[in-house]
PDB file of C-alpha atoms in Angstrom:
ATOM      1  CA  MET A  20      90.194 121.877  88.630  1.00 51.00           C
ATOM      2  CA  ARG A  21      88.187 118.891  87.368  1.00 63.00           C
ATOM      3  CA  LYS A  22      85.636 119.593  84.624  1.00 72.00           C
ATOM      4  CA  LEU A  23      82.732 117.601  83.255  1.00 77.00           C
ATOM      5  CA  SER A  24      82.890 116.632  79.599  1.00 78.00           C
ATOM      6  CA  GLU A  25      80.472 118.350  77.220  1.00 82.00           C
ATOM      7  CA  GLY A  26      78.793 115.013  76.549  1.00 81.00           C
ATOM      8  CA  LEU A  27      78.163 114.367  80.236  1.00 84.00           C
ATOM      9  CA  ILE A  28      76.901 117.928  80.794  1.00 82.00           C
ATOM     10  CA  SER A  29      74.413 117.525  77.944  1.00 85.00           C
ATOM     11  CA  HIS A  30      73.309 114.172  79.339  1.00 82.00           C
ATOM     12  CA  LEU A  31      72.727 115.599  82.828  1.00 81.00           C
ATOM     13  CA  LYS A  32      70.724 118.490  81.379  1.00 83.00           C
ATOM     14  CA  SER A  33      68.468 116.092  79.480  1.00 83.00           C
ATOM     15  CA  GLY A  34      66.430 115.346  82.603  1.00 80.00           C
ATOM     16  CA  ALA A  35      66.477 111.566  82.046  1.00 82.00           C
ATOM     17  CA  THR A  36      69.893 110.234  83.024  1.00 86.00           C
ATOM     18  CA  THR A  37      71.538 106.830  82.899  1.00 89.00           C
ATOM     19  CA  ILE A  38      74.217 107.379  85.511  1.00 89.00           C
ATOM     20  CA  SER A  39      76.027 104.692  87.470  1.00 88.00           C
ATOM     21  CA  ARG A  40      79.017 104.707  89.783  1.00 87.00           C
ATOM     22  CA  CYS A  41      82.192 102.744  89.065  1.00 89.00           C
ATOM     23  CA  TRP A  42      85.131 101.924  91.321  1.00 86.00           C
ATOM     24  CA  LYS A  43      88.607 100.813  90.265  1.00 90.00           C
ATOM     25  CA  ILE A  44      90.868  99.307  92.930  1.00 89.00           C
ATOM     26  CA  GLU A  45      94.556  98.836  92.135  1.00 91.00           C
ATOM     27  CA  ARG A  46      96.380  96.847  94.801  1.00 90.00           C
ATOM     28  CA  LYS A  47     100.078  97.222  95.506  1.00 86.00           C
ATOM     29  CA  ASP A  48     100.729  93.778  94.047  1.00 85.00           C
ATOM     30  CA  GLY A  49      99.458  95.071  90.676  1.00 88.00           C
ATOM     31  CA  THR A  50      96.028  93.396  90.779  1.00 89.00           C
ATOM     32  CA  ILE A  51      93.302  95.648  89.305  1.00 91.00           C
ATOM     33  CA  LEU A  52      89.638  95.144  90.211  1.00 88.00           C
ATOM     34  CA  GLY A  53      86.588  96.974  88.845  1.00 89.00           C
ATOM     35  CA  PHE A  54      83.140  97.283  90.423  1.00 86.00           C
ATOM     36  CA  SER A  55      79.914  99.019  89.405  1.00 86.00           C
ATOM     37  CA  ASP A  56      76.433  99.543  90.848  1.00 84.00           C
ATOM     38  CA  HIS A  57      74.948  99.076  87.369  1.00 87.00           C
ATOM     39  CA  ASP A  58      73.170  95.797  86.554  1.00 86.00           C
ATOM     40  CA  ASN A  59      75.457  95.024  83.583  1.00 90.00           C
ATOM     41  CA  ASP A  60      79.234  94.946  83.371  1.00 91.00           C
ATOM     42  CA  LEU A  61      80.856  98.132  82.043  1.00 91.00           C
ATOM     43  CA  THR A  62      84.248  98.349  80.335  1.00 92.00           C
ATOM     44  CA  PHE A  63      86.497 101.364  79.817  1.00 92.00           C
ATOM     45  CA  ASP A  64      90.211 102.163  80.175  1.00 90.00           C
ATOM     46  CA  GLY A  65      90.888  98.466  79.708  1.00 91.00           C
ATOM     47  CA  VAL A  66      89.082  97.531  82.954  1.00 92.00           C
ATOM     48  CA  THR A  67      85.853  95.556  83.282  1.00 91.00           C
ATOM     49  CA  PHE A  68      83.672  96.879  86.110  1.00 90.00           C
ATOM     50  CA  GLU A  69      81.744  94.022  87.693  1.00 86.00           C
ATOM     51  CA  ALA A  70      77.964  94.550  87.734  1.00 83.00           C
ATOM     52  CA  ALA A  71      75.895  94.653  90.927  1.00 65.00           C
ATOM     53  CA  SER A  72      78.968  93.984  93.062  1.00 62.00           C
ATOM     54  CA  GLY A  73      77.357  95.295  96.244  1.00 56.00           C
ATOM     55  CA  LEU A  74      79.933  98.052  96.620  1.00 62.00           C
ATOM     56  CA  ASP A  75      78.612 101.462  97.690  1.00 63.00           C
ATOM     57  CA  ALA A  76      80.039 104.716  99.035  1.00 60.00           C
ATOM     58  CA  THR A  77      78.838 107.319 101.518  1.00 57.00           C
ATOM     59  CA  ALA A  78      78.667 110.982 100.552  1.00 46.00           C
ATOM     60  CA  LEU A  79      82.046 112.225  99.385  1.00 50.00           C
ATOM     61  CA  GLN A  80      83.358 115.221 101.281  1.00 49.00           C
ATOM     62  CA  THR A  81      85.527 117.502  99.161  1.00 49.00           C
ATOM     63  CA  ALA A  82      87.057 120.907  99.759  1.00 49.00           C
ATOM     64  CA  ASN A  83      89.275 123.436  98.050  1.00 45.00           C
ATOM     65  CA  GLY A  84      92.929 123.969  98.882  1.00 44.00           C
ATOM     66  CA  LEU A  85      94.787 121.309 100.847  1.00 43.00           C
ATOM     67  CA  SER A  86      91.866 119.905 102.814  1.00 47.00           C
ATOM     68  CA  VAL A  87      91.466 116.140 102.660  1.00 47.00           C
ATOM     69  CA  ASP A  88      88.834 114.412 100.530  1.00 55.00           C
ATOM     70  CA  ASN A  89      87.400 111.461 102.410  1.00 58.00           C
ATOM     71  CA  THR A  90      84.625 108.924 102.219  1.00 61.00           C
ATOM     72  CA  GLU A  91      83.900 105.281 103.018  1.00 61.00           C
ATOM     73  CA  ALA A  92      83.135 102.329 100.797  1.00 64.00           C
ATOM     74  CA  THR A  93      80.931  99.562 102.098  1.00 62.00           C
ATOM     75  CA  GLY A  94      80.139  96.270 100.464  1.00 57.00           C
ATOM     76  CA  ALA A  95      79.193  92.664 100.752  1.00 52.00           C
ATOM     77  CA  LEU A  96      81.852  89.991 100.628  1.00 51.00           C
ATOM     78  CA  SER A  97      80.171  88.483  97.600  1.00 54.00           C
ATOM     79  CA  SER A  98      82.597  89.337  94.816  1.00 61.00           C
ATOM     80  CA  GLU A  99      85.331  86.835  93.975  1.00 65.00           C
ATOM     81  CA  GLY A 100      87.712  89.809  93.930  1.00 69.00           C
ATOM     82  CA  ILE A 101      87.244  90.750  97.600  1.00 75.00           C
ATOM     83  CA  SER A 102      87.438  88.120 100.322  1.00 73.00           C
ATOM     84  CA  GLU A 103      87.922  88.113 104.067  1.00 73.00           C
ATOM     85  CA  ALA A 104      91.173  86.201 103.620  1.00 73.00           C
ATOM     86  CA  ASP A 105      92.648  88.824 101.276  1.00 77.00           C
ATOM     87  CA  ILE A 106      91.581  91.675 103.561  1.00 77.00           C
ATOM     88  CA  SER A 107      93.058  89.901 106.585  1.00 75.00           C
ATOM     89  CA  ALA A 108      96.296  89.265 104.666  1.00 74.00           C
ATOM     90  CA  GLY A 109      96.620  93.011 104.011  1.00 78.00           C
ATOM     91  CA  LYS A 110      96.340  92.729 100.224  1.00 82.00           C
ATOM     92  CA  PHE A 111      94.065  95.794 100.079  1.00 83.00           C
ATOM     93  CA  ASP A 112      96.075  97.967 102.496  1.00 84.00           C
ATOM     94  CA  GLY A 113      96.992 101.236 100.795  1.00 84.00           C
ATOM     95  CA  ALA A 114      95.410 100.202  97.480  1.00 88.00           C
ATOM     96  CA  GLU A 115      94.645 103.046  95.073  1.00 89.00           C
ATOM     97  CA  VAL A 116      90.949 103.744  94.482  1.00 88.00           C
ATOM     98  CA  THR A 117      89.360 105.755  91.670  1.00 89.00           C
ATOM     99  CA  ILE A 118      85.609 106.480  91.565  1.00 87.00           C
ATOM    100  CA  TRP A 119      83.703 107.694  88.512  1.00 89.00           C
ATOM    101  CA  LEU A 120      80.183 108.792  87.679  1.00 89.00           C
ATOM    102  CA  VAL A 121      79.536 107.085  84.334  1.00 91.00           C
ATOM    103  CA  ASN A 122      76.832 107.297  81.690  1.00 91.00           C
ATOM    104  CA  TRP A 123      76.368 103.557  81.281  1.00 91.00           C
ATOM    105  CA  GLN A 124      74.854 103.993  77.804  1.00 90.00           C
ATOM    106  CA  ASN A 125      78.043 105.761  76.688  1.00 89.00           C
ATOM    107  CA  PRO A 126      80.895 105.163  79.187  1.00 89.00           C
ATOM    108  CA  ILE A 127      83.123 107.708  77.439  1.00 89.00           C
ATOM    109  CA  ASP A 128      80.938 110.309  79.180  1.00 89.00           C
ATOM    110  CA  ARG A 129      82.199 109.999  82.740  1.00 89.00           C
ATOM    111  CA  TYR A 130      83.490 112.152  85.571  1.00 88.00           C
ATOM    112  CA  MET A 131      86.122 111.171  88.140  1.00 88.00           C
ATOM    113  CA  VAL A 132      84.770 112.170  91.549  1.00 84.00           C
ATOM    114  CA  PHE A 133      87.469 110.676  93.775  1.00 82.00           C
ATOM    115  CA  ARG A 134      91.002 109.310  93.667  1.00 84.00           C
ATOM    116  CA  GLY A 135      92.912 108.205  96.721  1.00 84.00           C
ATOM    117  CA  ASN A 136      93.919 105.220  98.820  1.00 85.00           C
ATOM    118  CA  ILE A 137      92.282 102.705 101.103  1.00 83.00           C
ATOM    119  CA  GLY A 138      92.860 103.419 104.784  1.00 80.00           C
ATOM    120  CA  GLU A 139      91.486 101.365 107.665  1.00 79.00           C
ATOM    121  CA  ILE A 140      89.328  98.355 106.773  1.00 79.00           C
ATOM    122  CA  THR A 141      86.855  96.722 109.130  1.00 76.00           C
ATOM    123  CA  TYR A 142      84.868  93.636 108.233  1.00 71.00           C
ATOM    124  CA  GLY A 143      82.378  91.214 109.676  1.00 65.00           C
ATOM    125  CA  GLU A 144      80.943  87.898 108.608  1.00 64.00           C
ATOM    126  CA  ASN A 145      79.377  89.071 105.340  1.00 66.00           C
ATOM    127  CA  SER A 146      80.389  92.709 104.763  1.00 70.00           C
ATOM    128  CA  PHE A 147      83.231  95.198 105.013  1.00 72.00           C
ATOM    129  CA  THR A 148      83.779  98.948 105.371  1.00 78.00           C
ATOM    130  CA  ALA A 149      86.865 100.625 103.931  1.00 78.00           C
ATOM    131  CA  GLU A 150      88.009 104.158 104.725  1.00 79.00           C
ATOM    132  CA  LEU A 151      88.980 106.052 101.564  1.00 80.00           C
ATOM    133  CA  ARG A 152      91.585 108.804 101.925  1.00 79.00           C
ATOM    134  CA  GLY A 153      92.270 111.437  99.278  1.00 75.00           C
ATOM    135  CA  PHE A 154      95.824 111.935  97.987  1.00 70.00           C
ATOM    136  CA  SER A 155      96.055 115.233  99.892  1.00 67.00           C
ATOM    137  CA  ASP A 156      95.977 113.193 103.111  1.00 65.00           C
ATOM    138  CA  ARG A 157      99.662 112.428 102.429  1.00 65.00           C
ATOM    139  CA  LEU A 158     100.434 116.047 103.321  1.00 66.00           C
ATOM    140  CA  ASN A 159      99.635 115.148 106.935  1.00 65.00           C
ATOM    141  CA  ASN A 160     102.660 112.817 107.020  1.00 65.00           C
ATOM    142  CA  LYS A 161     105.690 114.097 108.869  1.00 67.00           C
ATOM    143  CA  ILE A 162     108.664 114.743 106.610  1.00 69.00           C
ATOM    144  CA  GLY A 163     112.241 114.512 107.787  1.00 72.00           C
ATOM    145  CA  ARG A 164     114.331 111.898 109.499  1.00 75.00           C
ATOM    146  CA  ASN A 165     114.726 110.824 113.074  1.00 77.00           C
ATOM    147  CA  TYR A 166     118.247 110.767 114.489  1.00 84.00           C
ATOM    148  CA  LEU A 167     118.432 107.450 116.319  1.00 87.00           C
ATOM    149  CA  LYS A 168     121.141 104.925 117.102  1.00 90.00           C
ATOM    150  CA  GLN A 169     119.118 102.268 115.274  1.00 92.00           C
ATOM    151  CA  CYS A 170     118.847 102.151 111.482  1.00 94.00           C
ATOM    152  CA  SER A 171     115.753 103.864 110.072  1.00 91.00           C
ATOM    153  CA  ALA A 172     115.715 101.887 106.806  1.00 92.00           C
ATOM    154  CA  ALA A 173     113.802  98.695 106.087  1.00 92.00           C
ATOM    155  CA  LEU A 174     115.993  95.777 105.119  1.00 94.00           C
ATOM    156  CA  GLY A 175     116.282  95.707 101.338  1.00 92.00           C
ATOM    157  CA  ASP A 176     114.629  99.087 100.627  1.00 93.00           C
ATOM    158  CA  GLU A 177     116.122 101.866  98.486  1.00 92.00           C
ATOM    159  CA  LYS A 178     117.993 103.333 101.452  1.00 93.00           C
ATOM    160  CA  CYS A 179     119.365 100.030 102.700  1.00 95.00           C
ATOM    161  CA  GLN A 180     120.181  98.810  99.161  1.00 94.00           C
ATOM    162  CA  PHE A 181     120.828  95.279 100.396  1.00 95.00           C
ATOM    163  CA  ASN A 182     120.008  92.490  97.936  1.00 93.00           C
ATOM    164  CA  LEU A 183     117.687  90.065  99.748  1.00 92.00           C
ATOM    165  CA  SER A 184     117.726  87.642  96.835  1.00 88.00           C
ATOM    166  CA  GLY A 185     121.396  86.904  97.476  1.00 87.00           C
ATOM    167  CA  SER A 186     122.763  83.614  98.752  1.00 86.00           C
ATOM    168  CA  GLY A 187     121.548  82.612 102.216  1.00 88.00           C
ATOM    169  CA  MET A 188     119.025  85.451 102.576  1.00 94.00           C
ATOM    170  CA  GLN A 189     115.958  83.330 101.806  1.00 94.00           C
ATOM    171  CA  ALA A 190     115.016  79.718 102.401  1.00 94.00           C
ATOM    172  CA  ASP A 191     111.971  77.542 101.791  1.00 94.00           C
ATOM    173  CA  SER A 192     110.536  75.212 104.393  1.00 95.00           C
ATOM    174  CA  VAL A 193     107.388  73.270 105.277  1.00 95.00           C
ATOM    175  CA  VAL A 194     105.132  73.547 108.340  1.00 95.00           C
ATOM    176  CA  ARG A 195     105.270  70.406 110.500  1.00 94.00           C
ATOM    177  CA  ARG A 196     102.882  71.509 113.241  1.00 92.00           C
ATOM    178  CA  VAL A 197     101.361  74.631 114.823  1.00 93.00           C
ATOM    179  CA  ASP A 198     101.083  75.584 118.493  1.00 88.00           C
ATOM    180  CA  GLU A 199      98.629  78.322 119.610  1.00 83.00           C
ATOM    181  CA  HIS A 200      98.189  79.710 116.052  1.00 83.00           C
ATOM    182  CA  THR A 201     101.339  81.868 116.120  1.00 90.00           C
ATOM    183  CA  THR A 202     104.083  79.369 116.971  1.00 93.00           C
ATOM    184  CA  LEU A 203     105.113  77.183 114.059  1.00 94.00           C
ATOM    185  CA  PHE A 204     107.450  74.218 113.842  1.00 95.00           C
ATOM    186  CA  LEU A 205     109.050  73.872 110.403  1.00 95.00           C
ATOM    187  CA  ASP A 206     111.419  71.520 108.667  1.00 93.00           C
ATOM    188  CA  ASP A 207     114.883  72.519 109.815  1.00 90.00           C
ATOM    189  CA  ILE A 208     117.003  74.845 107.674  1.00 90.00           C
ATOM    190  CA  PRO A 209     120.514  73.652 108.565  1.00 86.00           C
ATOM    191  CA  ALA A 210     122.227  76.062 106.164  1.00 85.00           C
ATOM    192  CA  VAL A 211     121.587  79.023 108.517  1.00 87.00           C
ATOM    193  CA  GLN A 212     121.842  79.397 112.276  1.00 89.00           C
ATOM    194  CA  GLY A 213     118.997  80.006 114.689  1.00 90.00           C
ATOM    195  CA  GLY A 214     117.858  83.611 114.931  1.00 92.00           C
ATOM    196  CA  TRP A 215     118.748  84.310 111.308  1.00 94.00           C
ATOM    197  CA  PHE A 216     115.113  85.033 110.404  1.00 95.00           C
ATOM    198  CA  THR A 217     114.183  86.980 113.569  1.00 95.00           C
ATOM    199  CA  PHE A 218     112.494  90.274 112.533  1.00 95.00           C
ATOM    200  CA  GLY A 219     112.361  88.969 108.979  1.00 94.00           C
ATOM    201  CA  THR A 220     109.301  87.765 107.081  1.00 94.00           C
ATOM    202  CA  MET A 221     107.480  84.547 106.314  1.00 94.00           C
ATOM    203  CA  GLU A 222     105.522  84.250 103.060  1.00 93.00           C
ATOM    204  CA  PHE A 223     103.014  81.434 102.559  1.00 93.00           C
ATOM    205  CA  LEU A 224     103.538  79.680  99.234  1.00 94.00           C
ATOM    206  CA  SER A 225     100.675  77.186  99.530  1.00 93.00           C
ATOM    207  CA  GLY A 226      97.614  76.419 101.611  1.00 91.00           C
ATOM    208  CA  LYS A 227      94.664  78.629 102.508  1.00 87.00           C
ATOM    209  CA  ASN A 228      96.940  81.565 103.447  1.00 88.00           C
ATOM    210  CA  VAL A 229      98.870  81.572 100.155  1.00 87.00           C
ATOM    211  CA  GLY A 230     100.246  85.048  99.424  1.00 85.00           C
ATOM    212  CA  ALA A 231     100.099  86.221 103.045  1.00 86.00           C
ATOM    213  CA  ILE A 232     103.318  87.740 104.440  1.00 89.00           C
ATOM    214  CA  VAL A 233     103.861  88.016 108.193  1.00 91.00           C
ATOM    215  CA  THR A 234     106.649  89.309 110.429  1.00 93.00           C
ATOM    216  CA  VAL A 235     108.791  86.776 112.301  1.00 95.00           C
ATOM    217  CA  MET A 236     109.265  87.653 115.977  1.00 95.00           C
ATOM    218  CA  SER A 237     111.605  84.811 116.897  1.00 94.00           C
ATOM    219  CA  ASP A 238     113.470  82.003 115.153  1.00 95.00           C
ATOM    220  CA  LYS A 239     115.065  79.066 116.962  1.00 93.00           C
ATOM    221  CA  SER A 240     116.883  76.054 115.583  1.00 90.00           C
ATOM    222  CA  LEU A 241     116.001  72.923 117.571  1.00 87.00           C
ATOM    223  CA  ASN A 242     117.281  69.368 117.180  1.00 83.00           C
ATOM    224  CA  SER A 243     115.554  68.540 113.907  1.00 87.00           C
ATOM    225  CA  GLU A 244     113.141  71.397 113.314  1.00 91.00           C
ATOM    226  CA  ARG A 245     112.783  75.173 113.274  1.00 93.00           C
ATOM    227  CA  GLN A 246     110.584  76.952 115.851  1.00 94.00           C
ATOM    228  CA  VAL A 247     109.243  80.247 114.523  1.00 95.00           C
ATOM    229  CA  SER A 248     106.882  82.727 116.204  1.00 95.00           C
ATOM    230  CA  ILE A 249     104.937  85.141 114.016  1.00 94.00           C
ATOM    231  CA  VAL A 250     103.538  88.507 115.047  1.00 89.00           C
ATOM    232  CA  GLU A 251      99.835  87.798 114.520  1.00 85.00           C
ATOM    233  CA  GLU A 252      97.313  85.062 113.930  1.00 84.00           C
ATOM    234  CA  LEU A 253      96.270  84.639 110.304  1.00 85.00           C
ATOM    235  CA  TYR A 254      92.675  84.573 109.116  1.00 78.00           C
ATOM    236  CA  HIS A 255      92.827  80.948 108.004  1.00 84.00           C
ATOM    237  CA  PRO A 256      94.361  78.314 110.287  1.00 88.00           C
ATOM    238  CA  ILE A 257      97.908  77.337 109.340  1.00 92.00           C
ATOM    239  CA  GLU A 258      98.008  73.665 108.418  1.00 92.00           C
ATOM    240  CA  MET A 259     100.628  70.957 108.393  1.00 93.00           C
ATOM    241  CA  GLY A 260     102.261  70.801 104.976  1.00 94.00           C
ATOM    242  CA  ASP A 261     101.919  74.500 104.158  1.00 95.00           C
ATOM    243  CA  LYS A 262     104.995  75.681 102.248  1.00 96.00           C
ATOM    244  CA  VAL A 263     106.627  78.940 103.368  1.00 95.00           C
ATOM    245  CA  LYS A 264     109.480  81.187 102.293  1.00 95.00           C
ATOM    246  CA  MET A 265     111.628  82.664 105.057  1.00 95.00           C
ATOM    247  CA  THR A 266     113.537  85.931 104.547  1.00 95.00           C
ATOM    248  CA  ALA A 267     116.364  87.105 106.796  1.00 95.00           C
ATOM    249  CA  GLY A 268     115.640  89.794 109.379  1.00 95.00           C
ATOM    250  CA  CYS A 269     117.532  92.740 110.841  1.00 95.00           C
ATOM    251  CA  ASP A 270     117.393  94.199 114.359  1.00 94.00           C
ATOM    252  CA  LYS A 271     118.514  97.661 113.097  1.00 94.00           C
ATOM    253  CA  GLN A 272     121.811  97.602 115.023  1.00 95.00           C
ATOM    254  CA  ALA A 273     125.093  98.743 113.469  1.00 94.00           C
ATOM    255  CA  SER A 274     126.843  95.559 114.603  1.00 94.00           C
ATOM    256  CA  THR A 275     124.245  93.448 112.763  1.00 95.00           C
ATOM    257  CA  CYS A 276     124.528  95.568 109.634  1.00 95.00           C
ATOM    258  CA  ARG A 277     128.304  95.107 109.640  1.00 95.00           C
ATOM    259  CA  GLY A 278     128.563  91.472 110.681  1.00 94.00           C
ATOM    260  CA  LYS A 279     125.471  89.823 109.235  1.00 94.00           C
ATOM    261  CA  PHE A 280     124.990  91.808 106.030  1.00 95.00           C
ATOM    262  CA  GLN A 281     128.361  93.543 105.425  1.00 94.00           C
ATOM    263  CA  ASN A 282     126.320  96.636 104.561  1.00 95.00           C
ATOM    264  CA  ILE A 283     127.602  99.184 107.083  1.00 95.00           C
ATOM    265  CA  LEU A 284     128.196 101.817 104.372  1.00 95.00           C
ATOM    266  CA  ASN A 285     124.432 102.032 103.911  1.00 95.00           C
ATOM    267  CA  PHE A 286     123.584 102.022 107.621  1.00 95.00           C
ATOM    268  CA  GLN A 287     120.925 104.693 108.204  1.00 93.00           C
ATOM    269  CA  GLY A 288     121.371 105.158 111.962  1.00 93.00           C
ATOM    270  CA  PHE A 289     123.717 107.158 114.189  1.00 92.00           C
ATOM    271  CA  PRO A 290     125.296 104.632 116.583  1.00 90.00           C
ATOM    272  CA  PHE A 291     127.567 107.167 118.295  1.00 88.00           C
ATOM    273  CA  ILE A 292     124.878 109.634 119.353  1.00 83.00           C
ATOM    274  CA  PRO A 293     125.352 110.379 123.077  1.00 79.00           C
ATOM    275  CA  GLY A 294     122.666 108.856 125.260  1.00 71.00           C
ATOM    276  CA  GLU A 295     120.700 110.323 128.163  1.00 69.00           C
ATOM    277  CA  ASP A 296     123.472 109.486 130.656  1.00 68.00           C
ATOM    278  CA  TRP A 297     125.873 111.767 128.768  1.00 63.00           C
ATOM    279  CA  MET A 298     123.356 114.635 128.800  1.00 61.00           C
ATOM    280  CA  MET A 299     123.011 114.376 132.599  1.00 66.00           C
ATOM    281  CA  SER A 300     126.733 114.128 133.348  1.00 67.00           C
ATOM    282  CA  VAL A 301     128.528 116.813 135.388  1.00 70.00           C
ATOM    283  CA  PRO A 302     132.265 117.623 135.727  1.00 69.00           C
ATOM    284  CA  THR A 303     134.240 116.224 138.647  1.00 68.00           C
ATOM    285  CA  GLY A 304     137.556 117.190 140.243  1.00 65.00           C
ATOM    286  CA  ASP A 305     139.572 114.378 138.605  1.00 63.00           C
ATOM    287  CA  ASN A 306     138.630 115.521 135.067  1.00 59.00           C
ATOM    288  CA  SER A 307     136.227 112.608 134.698  1.00 55.00           C
ATOM    289  CA  GLN A 308     132.453 112.844 134.383  1.00 52.00           C
ATOM    290  CA  SER A 309     129.768 111.754 136.760  1.00 51.00           C
ATOM    291  CA  SER A 310     126.086 111.051 135.952  1.00 48.00           C
ATOM    292  CA  GLU A 311     124.789 111.523 139.465  1.00 47.00           C
TER     293      GLU A 311
END
């Protein structure tokens, strides 16, 4: 159970309070941002909370037991720390958020009112709204594994254990031209065959989309260039000369795991599970099976 400090209790009982609200956002890439609705910057726990950042929150709903705390944060896209490009690139997806009530005259007197993660984010031309989900929301996630023929691991994760930094798994290239926003033509990568990066990723190393990582849907090697289709259009237009890093992809099949990555011992699927045809089969007179 969270308790208010004696100093904060005394301050609230005084009748004349100097209370502000502070938000700390810690992105998955390690970037930490601080915001406050006070008119001067506040600093505590090694974080500077930017003054008058335009960030605000609706009433926080809390409950006892395992019910989910939830709220929304709204703000203007005026801070250098939050931009439409970063939101579009997914840099704030799943970021951890902590909210405090703080006595701005003495920040050591503060009370943490919320801690959770950013959920869905919607944004317009000048503002954004972010859903905030309490940590207890994770209890709604299904636990267990699905028994499928395809691998359930993500290439390179702790279950797969494949080293994506190994030879031939990544390659740099440069955008030559763009067709319909999601089809890119790159400098050829002759060291690897076409299709090598299908279902892999493309990370932008320069240009307006620097830092953005997108999924590759197809990868073809043409005469002197590489044709790559990505899953979605980026916020900023992709421009000729943008540098990108390509990472190999996996289609989750056992044959790919064995032949392409030599990692079949860590394959997380069940390729010999009987399919629907087997379940519908019936015995016949010649000791064979029929799936009529």
